[in-house]
Amino acid sequence: MIEKGFLIYANNTWKEDYLKQAYALALSIKLYNSDAHITVVTNTEPEAKYSKVFDNVIVKKTKPNSLLNVEERINAFDISPYLKTIVMDADVLVTENLNSWWKYLKNYMIYYASSVRTYRDKISDSTAYRKTFVQNELPNLYNTFSYFEKSEEAALFYRMQRVVIENWQTFYKKYTPKKKQKWCSMDVSSAITSKLLCNEEQITSKDSFINVVHLKPKQQGWSFRYQKASTAVTLNFSDKNFYIGNFKQNGIIHYVENNFLSDYLITQLEEANATVS
Amino acid sequence: MTKGVILFANNNDEIDYVRQAIFCAKQVQKYLKLPVSLVTDSAKHLTNNYPKLIDTFDKVISTKKIQVFQRKTFRDGMGKAKKLPWNNFNRSDAYNLTPYDETIVMDTDYIVCNDNLSNCFKLNDDFMIWKDAFYLNPIGEPWEIRNVSDVSIEMYWATVFYFKKNKKTKTFFELLKYIKDNWAYYRWIYQIASVNFRNDFAFSIAIHIMNGFEENTNWPTKLPGTLYYTYDRDLVEDFVDNRFTFLCANPNEKGTYSIATTKDINVHIMNKIALERLIEGQGI
């Protein structure tokens, strides 16, 4: 078994090309972490260019009506070829070397990011997108970035998560009565799982440096109510650094809106990677 | 190491910045006990109108009058606003113009009423400026400014700053000049709506660039004390025994004001027209 690696789910839909996003993410990981091992789980046979950057491609056909990859993502623990796995959403970019992250994660068997930053590097205290969590007192977990080590503790957690997801309507009714989501999400399901196992303190830390730049508009502290963050700021890559609205980024960026990921940005990442290898 | 304060005063048709500078300098001398030099394109105005007060200044540095195209709105409380020429372009020359090794630069509408700023010279920092400021209007929150624009960087106030001459501060002022010369480009890059060149914005951009496009850095450091200010929508009514009385405009009800007073506190008074009236009342 390979000691550590990154796992990305990229199941294309008629609307979104998640595989392209996963490709950009993989390019950004390799740019700063040349020894990284990356596995992509996808429902689409990747083109040759994409395969070069992924070390392992698992093609799995999804149900035609599958929503938000949730049905597939519950298999992450079982499918991962790594002893220690970082799982990231496809619409994420890595902006730095993650050695210190791996080192920090050694303290955990399971880890979820639980705080987010603005692109201006301020911890966001907005609960605009987290009403279900706040009103139902759920752990504020983000599946955008999670980690597990193959262990009994993690196996138990992910078995329970599977039960929650497979019976999500029942669990959501019971554990999110005040503000119930009408769809099954990984974030709410993971939070319910953690609440059931009373393990929030063992799987996250709000004060950790491991957090995510989350580009949803209401999270940025803007006075104007932008419907889309991509109409207010741009995402650029220059001289091996990512910039959003002229702010140099660090850590990982969850850009959410596909508009941020331009073909030009991908070309720049490809060129930067070519100089690394 | 020589220490001092420099003031910039470029008159337009209606605002007598030179007279403001005299008032400002007298307050500096009273509380900070520092020499004050004046950088002005209106040196003749000083000699013709205030011949007995020239000695207020350690040095008068005369600069060439330039044709100014940008116009700024000058308000006087809730009264009618005026659009007047606004020459604020030579602040970036402070490094080359100052006769001192350690300099405090301040706006002529910043009125010193205590010795807080003397502490600049006791600290070992090369550049100090305020980022956070306190608006004296108790209900003026909607008008407060924190960023150069909604989506952009935090704003530093170029109202007052301290610098020590060294390689880094020299680079900073060169960068500032570059930003000024290419303002159309930088205001676009930093998503600033205003066409006018504003020193607060240019300083904020230069600091952001000097810090590698990152915020939350440890340079520059904060000036001692707090920057208190009132806007040109507010009125300054009185200044007696180091106590200012302001009428602060109500953002929710036009034409109504609430009273605020300060004692022994330095204040940036942006209503220049009201400040002129006040200074006239002080006998200058």
GROMACS .gro file of C-alpha atoms in nm, chain B:
model
  284
  278MET     CA    1   1.953   6.219   1.363
  279THR     CA    2   1.740   6.524   1.280
  280LYS     CA    3   1.369   6.509   1.351
  281GLY     CA    4   1.081   6.717   1.231
  282VAL     CA    5   0.740   6.749   1.076
  283ILE     CA    6   0.659   6.843   0.719
  284LEU     CA    7   0.329   6.979   0.593
  285PHE     CA    8   0.210   7.008   0.235
  286ALA     CA    9   0.002   7.311   0.140
  287ASN     CA   10  -0.106   7.373  -0.219
  288ASN     CA   11  -0.375   7.638  -0.225
  289ASN     CA   12  -0.667   7.641  -0.462
  290ASP     CA   13  -0.900   7.935  -0.528
  291GLU     CA   14  -1.103   7.885  -0.213
  292ILE     CA   15  -0.907   7.681   0.038
  293ASP     CA   16  -0.612   7.847   0.208
  294TYR     CA   17  -0.403   7.545   0.298
  295VAL     CA   18  -0.115   7.773   0.392
  296ARG     CA   19  -0.319   7.930   0.671
  297GLN     CA   20  -0.424   7.581   0.782
  298ALA     CA   21  -0.055   7.485   0.785
  299ILE     CA   22   0.026   7.778   1.013
  300PHE     CA   23  -0.242   7.672   1.260
  301CYS     CA   24  -0.136   7.308   1.233
  302ALA     CA   25   0.233   7.398   1.283
  303LYS     CA   26   0.158   7.602   1.595
  304GLN     CA   27  -0.020   7.305   1.749
  305VAL     CA   28   0.270   7.074   1.656
  306GLN     CA   29   0.521   7.308   1.815
  307LYS     CA   30   0.310   7.341   2.127
  308TYR     CA   31   0.265   6.968   2.186
  309LEU     CA   32   0.539   6.786   1.998
  310LYS     CA   33   0.807   7.055   2.027
  311LEU     CA   34   0.940   6.971   1.683
  312PRO     CA   35   1.051   7.192   1.394
  313VAL     CA   36   0.795   7.212   1.115
  314SER     CA   37   0.879   7.264   0.748
  315LEU     CA   38   0.629   7.365   0.486
  316VAL     CA   39   0.627   7.227   0.131
  317THR     CA   40   0.418   7.458  -0.080
  318ASP     CA   41   0.349   7.584  -0.428
  319SER     CA   42   0.202   7.895  -0.266
  320ALA     CA   43   0.514   8.041  -0.099
  321LYS     CA   44   0.431   8.388  -0.227
  322HIS     CA   45   0.091   8.367  -0.062
  323LEU     CA   46   0.268   8.297   0.266
  324THR     CA   47   0.505   8.593   0.238
  325ASN     CA   48   0.235   8.832   0.115
  326ASN     CA   49  -0.041   8.741   0.357
  327TYR     CA   50   0.131   8.612   0.667
  328PRO     CA   51   0.470   8.790   0.676
  329LYS     CA   52   0.485   8.784   1.056
  330LEU     CA   53   0.414   8.413   1.070
  331ILE     CA   54   0.682   8.287   0.830
  332ASP     CA   55   0.897   8.211   1.133
  333THR     CA   56   0.646   7.949   1.235
  334PHE     CA   57   0.826   7.727   0.988
  335ASP     CA   58   1.174   7.586   1.020
  336LYS     CA   59   1.205   7.580   0.641
  337VAL     CA   60   0.976   7.675   0.356
  338ILE     CA   61   1.033   7.445   0.061
  339SER     CA   62   0.890   7.601  -0.249
  340THR     CA   63   0.767   7.374  -0.527
  341LYS     CA   64   0.657   7.455  -0.879
  342LYS     CA   65   0.289   7.523  -0.932
  343ILE     CA   66   0.143   7.260  -1.161
  344GLN     CA   67  -0.178   7.267  -1.355
  345VAL     CA   68  -0.423   7.042  -1.177
  346PHE     CA   69  -0.705   6.878  -1.364
  347GLN     CA   70  -0.859   6.669  -1.091
  348ARG     CA   71  -1.139   6.825  -0.889
  349LYS     CA   72  -1.266   6.714  -0.555
  350THR     CA   73  -1.599   6.772  -0.389
  351PHE     CA   74  -1.559   6.990  -0.081
  352ARG     CA   75  -1.859   6.977   0.150
  353ASP     CA   76  -1.942   7.204   0.437
  354GLY     CA   77  -2.172   6.996   0.649
  355MET     CA   78  -2.502   6.929   0.481
  356GLY     CA   79  -2.476   7.254   0.287
  357LYS     CA   80  -2.401   7.295  -0.082
  358ALA     CA   81  -2.089   7.113  -0.199
  359LYS     CA   82  -1.820   7.275  -0.415
  360LYS     CA   83  -1.601   7.111  -0.678
  361LEU     CA   84  -1.254   7.258  -0.652
  362PRO     CA   85  -0.910   7.176  -0.795
  363TRP     CA   86  -0.726   6.930  -0.573
  364ASN     CA   87  -0.348   6.916  -0.582
  365ASN     CA   88  -0.238   6.630  -0.363
  366PHE     CA   89   0.032   6.501  -0.592
  367ASN     CA   90   0.358   6.571  -0.414
  368ARG     CA   91   0.312   6.359  -0.101
  369SER     CA   92   0.519   6.088  -0.269
  370ASP     CA   93   0.809   6.335  -0.284
  371ALA     CA   94   0.824   6.351   0.095
  372TYR     CA   95   1.134   6.133   0.105
  373ASN     CA   96   1.334   6.369  -0.117
  374LEU     CA   97   1.186   6.693   0.013
  375THR     CA   98   1.215   6.643   0.387
  376PRO     CA   99   1.512   6.811   0.550
  377TYR     CA  100   1.498   6.560   0.837
  378ASP     CA  101   1.629   6.206   0.890
  379GLU     CA  102   1.313   6.114   1.076
  380THR     CA  103   0.997   6.280   0.960
  381ILE     CA  104   0.633   6.295   1.050
  382VAL     CA  105   0.422   6.400   0.753
  383MET     CA  106   0.073   6.521   0.827
  384ASP     CA  107  -0.222   6.681   0.656
  385THR     CA  108  -0.274   7.045   0.744
  386ASP     CA  109  -0.624   6.954   0.862
  387TYR     CA  110  -0.485   6.719   1.125
  388ILE     CA  111  -0.488   6.913   1.448
  389VAL     CA  112  -0.245   6.800   1.717
  390CYS     CA  113  -0.368   6.841   2.073
  391ASN     CA  114  -0.136   6.607   2.265
  392ASP     CA  115   0.217   6.464   2.252
  393ASN     CA  116   0.129   6.105   2.152
  394LEU     CA  117   0.317   6.128   1.824
  395SER     CA  118   0.646   6.207   2.002
  396ASN     CA  119   0.661   5.836   2.076
  397CYS     CA  120   0.735   5.768   1.707
  398PHE     CA  121   1.093   5.869   1.767
  399LYS     CA  122   1.131   5.634   2.061
  400LEU     CA  123   1.030   5.329   1.860
  401ASN     CA  124   1.267   5.151   1.629
  402ASP     CA  125   1.034   5.124   1.329
  403ASP     CA  126   1.112   5.277   0.993
  404PHE     CA  127   0.757   5.342   0.876
  405MET     CA  128   0.443   5.397   1.081
  406ILE     CA  129   0.094   5.472   0.958
  407TRP     CA  130  -0.264   5.412   1.070
  408LYS     CA  131  -0.488   5.154   0.908
  409ASP     CA  132  -0.775   5.165   1.153
  410ALA     CA  133  -0.938   5.499   1.226
  411PHE     CA  134  -1.215   5.607   1.458
  412TYR     CA  135  -1.496   5.820   1.320
  413LEU     CA  136  -1.617   6.058   1.590
  414ASN     CA  137  -1.971   6.059   1.457
  415PRO     CA  138  -2.155   5.827   1.697
  416ILE     CA  139  -2.407   5.725   1.430
  417GLY     CA  140  -2.184   5.757   1.126
  418GLU     CA  141  -2.109   5.390   1.067
  419PRO     CA  142  -2.256   5.381   0.714
  420TRP     CA  143  -1.993   5.634   0.604
  421GLU     CA  144  -1.694   5.459   0.756
  422ILE     CA  145  -1.422   5.348   0.518
  423ARG     CA  146  -1.223   5.031   0.578
  424ASN     CA  147  -1.112   4.927   0.230
  425VAL     CA  148  -1.007   5.113  -0.083
  426SER     CA  149  -1.312   4.951  -0.239
  427ASP     CA  150  -1.562   4.688  -0.131
  428VAL     CA  151  -1.368   4.397  -0.279
  429SER     CA  152  -1.017   4.535  -0.247
  430ILE     CA  153  -0.741   4.592   0.007
  431GLU     CA  154  -0.762   4.755   0.349
  432MET     CA  155  -0.710   5.129   0.351
  433TYR     CA  156  -0.418   5.298   0.520
  434TRP     CA  157  -0.469   5.664   0.606
  435ALA     CA  158  -0.197   5.884   0.457
  436THR     CA  159  -0.323   6.165   0.682
  437VAL     CA  160  -0.028   6.116   0.914
  438PHE     CA  161   0.273   5.894   0.876
  439TYR     CA  162   0.624   5.865   1.011
  440PHE     CA  163   0.928   5.747   0.823
  441LYS     CA  164   1.296   5.711   0.883
  442LYS     CA  165   1.523   5.744   0.583
  443ASN     CA  166   1.663   5.409   0.475
  444LYS     CA  167   1.674   5.186   0.169
  445LYS     CA  168   1.333   5.033   0.230
  446THR     CA  169   1.148   5.360   0.280
  447LYS     CA  170   1.328   5.505  -0.023
  448THR     CA  171   1.198   5.213  -0.230
  449PHE     CA  172   0.852   5.265  -0.085
  450PHE     CA  173   0.838   5.629  -0.195
  451GLU     CA  174   0.974   5.542  -0.539
  452LEU     CA  175   0.699   5.284  -0.573
  453LEU     CA  176   0.446   5.538  -0.454
  454LYS     CA  177   0.559   5.775  -0.726
  455TYR     CA  178   0.531   5.498  -0.983
  456ILE     CA  179   0.176   5.424  -0.872
  457LYS     CA  180   0.090   5.793  -0.893
  458ASP     CA  181   0.235   5.818  -1.245
  459ASN     CA  182   0.035   5.510  -1.350
  460TRP     CA  183  -0.278   5.580  -1.150
  461ALA     CA  184  -0.522   5.479  -1.423
  462TYR     CA  185  -0.366   5.134  -1.431
  463TYR     CA  186  -0.345   5.081  -1.054
  464ARG     CA  187  -0.693   5.206  -0.979
  465TRP     CA  188  -0.821   4.956  -1.236
  466ILE     CA  189  -0.613   4.671  -1.095
  467TYR     CA  190  -0.726   4.750  -0.740
  468GLN     CA  191  -1.088   4.802  -0.844
  469ILE     CA  192  -1.109   5.161  -0.720
  470ALA     CA  193  -1.412   5.347  -0.851
  471SER     CA  194  -1.286   5.701  -0.798
  472VAL     CA  195  -1.096   5.853  -1.090
  473ASN     CA  196  -0.919   6.102  -0.866
  474PHE     CA  197  -0.576   6.021  -0.735
  475ARG     CA  198  -0.598   5.979  -0.358
  476ASN     CA  199  -0.293   5.940  -0.138
  477ASP     CA  200  -0.470   5.703   0.103
  478PHE     CA  201  -0.531   5.463  -0.184
  479ALA     CA  202  -0.184   5.497  -0.336
  480PHE     CA  203  -0.022   5.435   0.004
  481SER     CA  204  -0.244   5.130   0.059
  482ILE     CA  205  -0.150   4.988  -0.280
  483ALA     CA  206   0.221   5.052  -0.229
  484ILE     CA  207   0.211   4.884   0.112
  485HIS     CA  208   0.025   4.587  -0.035
  486ILE     CA  209   0.286   4.549  -0.308
  487MET     CA  210   0.578   4.594  -0.069
  488ASN     CA  211   0.429   4.315   0.142
  489GLY     CA  212   0.419   4.069  -0.148
  490PHE     CA  213   0.045   4.117  -0.211
  491GLU     CA  214  -0.040   3.993   0.137
  492GLU     CA  215  -0.217   4.151   0.431
  493ASN     CA  216  -0.175   4.088   0.803
  494THR     CA  217   0.198   4.156   0.783
  495ASN     CA  218   0.416   4.331   1.040
  496TRP     CA  219   0.518   4.621   0.815
  497PRO     CA  220   0.441   4.905   0.838
  498THR     CA  221   0.364   4.940   1.206
  499LYS     CA  222   0.088   5.143   1.362
  500LEU     CA  223   0.149   5.500   1.473
  501PRO     CA  224   0.117   5.563   1.846
  502GLY     CA  225  -0.237   5.651   1.952
  503THR     CA  226  -0.553   5.644   1.743
  504LEU     CA  227  -0.659   5.835   1.433
  505TYR     CA  228  -0.983   6.017   1.510
  506TYR     CA  229  -1.160   6.192   1.227
  507THR     CA  230  -1.469   6.381   1.120
  508TYR     CA  231  -1.591   6.406   0.759
  509ASP     CA  232  -1.671   6.709   0.552
  510ARG     CA  233  -2.037   6.625   0.613
  511ASP     CA  234  -1.976   6.716   0.977
  512LEU     CA  235  -1.916   7.064   1.113
  513VAL     CA  236  -1.650   7.186   1.352
  514GLU     CA  237  -1.805   7.451   1.571
  515ASP     CA  238  -1.561   7.543   1.839
  516PHE     CA  239  -1.207   7.501   1.967
  517VAL     CA  240  -1.151   7.631   2.320
  518ASP     CA  241  -0.899   7.507   2.578
  519ASN     CA  242  -0.798   7.219   2.356
  520ARG     CA  243  -1.160   7.107   2.335
  521PHE     CA  244  -1.324   7.061   1.994
  522THR     CA  245  -1.699   7.071   1.950
  523PHE     CA  246  -1.833   6.896   1.640
  524LEU     CA  247  -2.175   6.871   1.488
  525CYS     CA  248  -2.188   6.524   1.338
  526ALA     CA  249  -2.426   6.470   1.048
  527ASN     CA  250  -2.700   6.213   1.079
  528PRO     CA  251  -2.676   5.972   0.783
  529ASN     CA  252  -3.041   5.874   0.827
  530GLU     CA  253  -3.192   6.222   0.843
  531LYS     CA  254  -3.046   6.494   0.624
  532GLY     CA  255  -2.981   6.825   0.795
  533THR     CA  256  -2.976   6.692   1.151
  534TYR     CA  257  -2.664   6.665   1.361
  535SER     CA  258  -2.552   6.526   1.694
  536ILE     CA  259  -2.288   6.689   1.911
  537ALA     CA  260  -1.951   6.533   1.981
  538THR     CA  261  -1.672   6.692   2.185
  539THR     CA  262  -1.310   6.594   2.226
  540LYS     CA  263  -1.052   6.714   2.475
  541ASP     CA  264  -0.675   6.676   2.431
  542ILE     CA  265  -0.728   6.449   2.132
  543ASN     CA  266  -0.569   6.487   1.788
  544VAL     CA  267  -0.837   6.507   1.521
  545HIS     CA  268  -0.840   6.491   1.142
  546ILE     CA  269  -1.101   6.748   1.039
  547MET     CA  270  -1.198   6.689   0.679
  548ASN     CA  271  -1.441   6.978   0.650
  549LYS     CA  272  -1.184   7.227   0.528
  550ILE     CA  273  -1.432   7.507   0.482
  551ALA     CA  274  -1.548   7.485   0.843
  552LEU     CA  275  -1.187   7.452   0.955
  553GLU     CA  276  -1.107   7.777   0.771
  554ARG     CA  277  -1.380   7.952   0.968
  555LEU     CA  278  -1.247   7.810   1.291
  556ILE     CA  279  -0.889   7.917   1.217
  557GLU     CA  280  -1.008   8.265   1.126
  558GLY     CA  281  -1.172   8.277   1.466
  559GLN     CA  282  -0.838   8.187   1.624
  560GLY     CA  283  -0.696   8.511   1.485
  561ILE     CA  284  -0.473   8.376   1.204
   0.00000   0.00000   0.00000
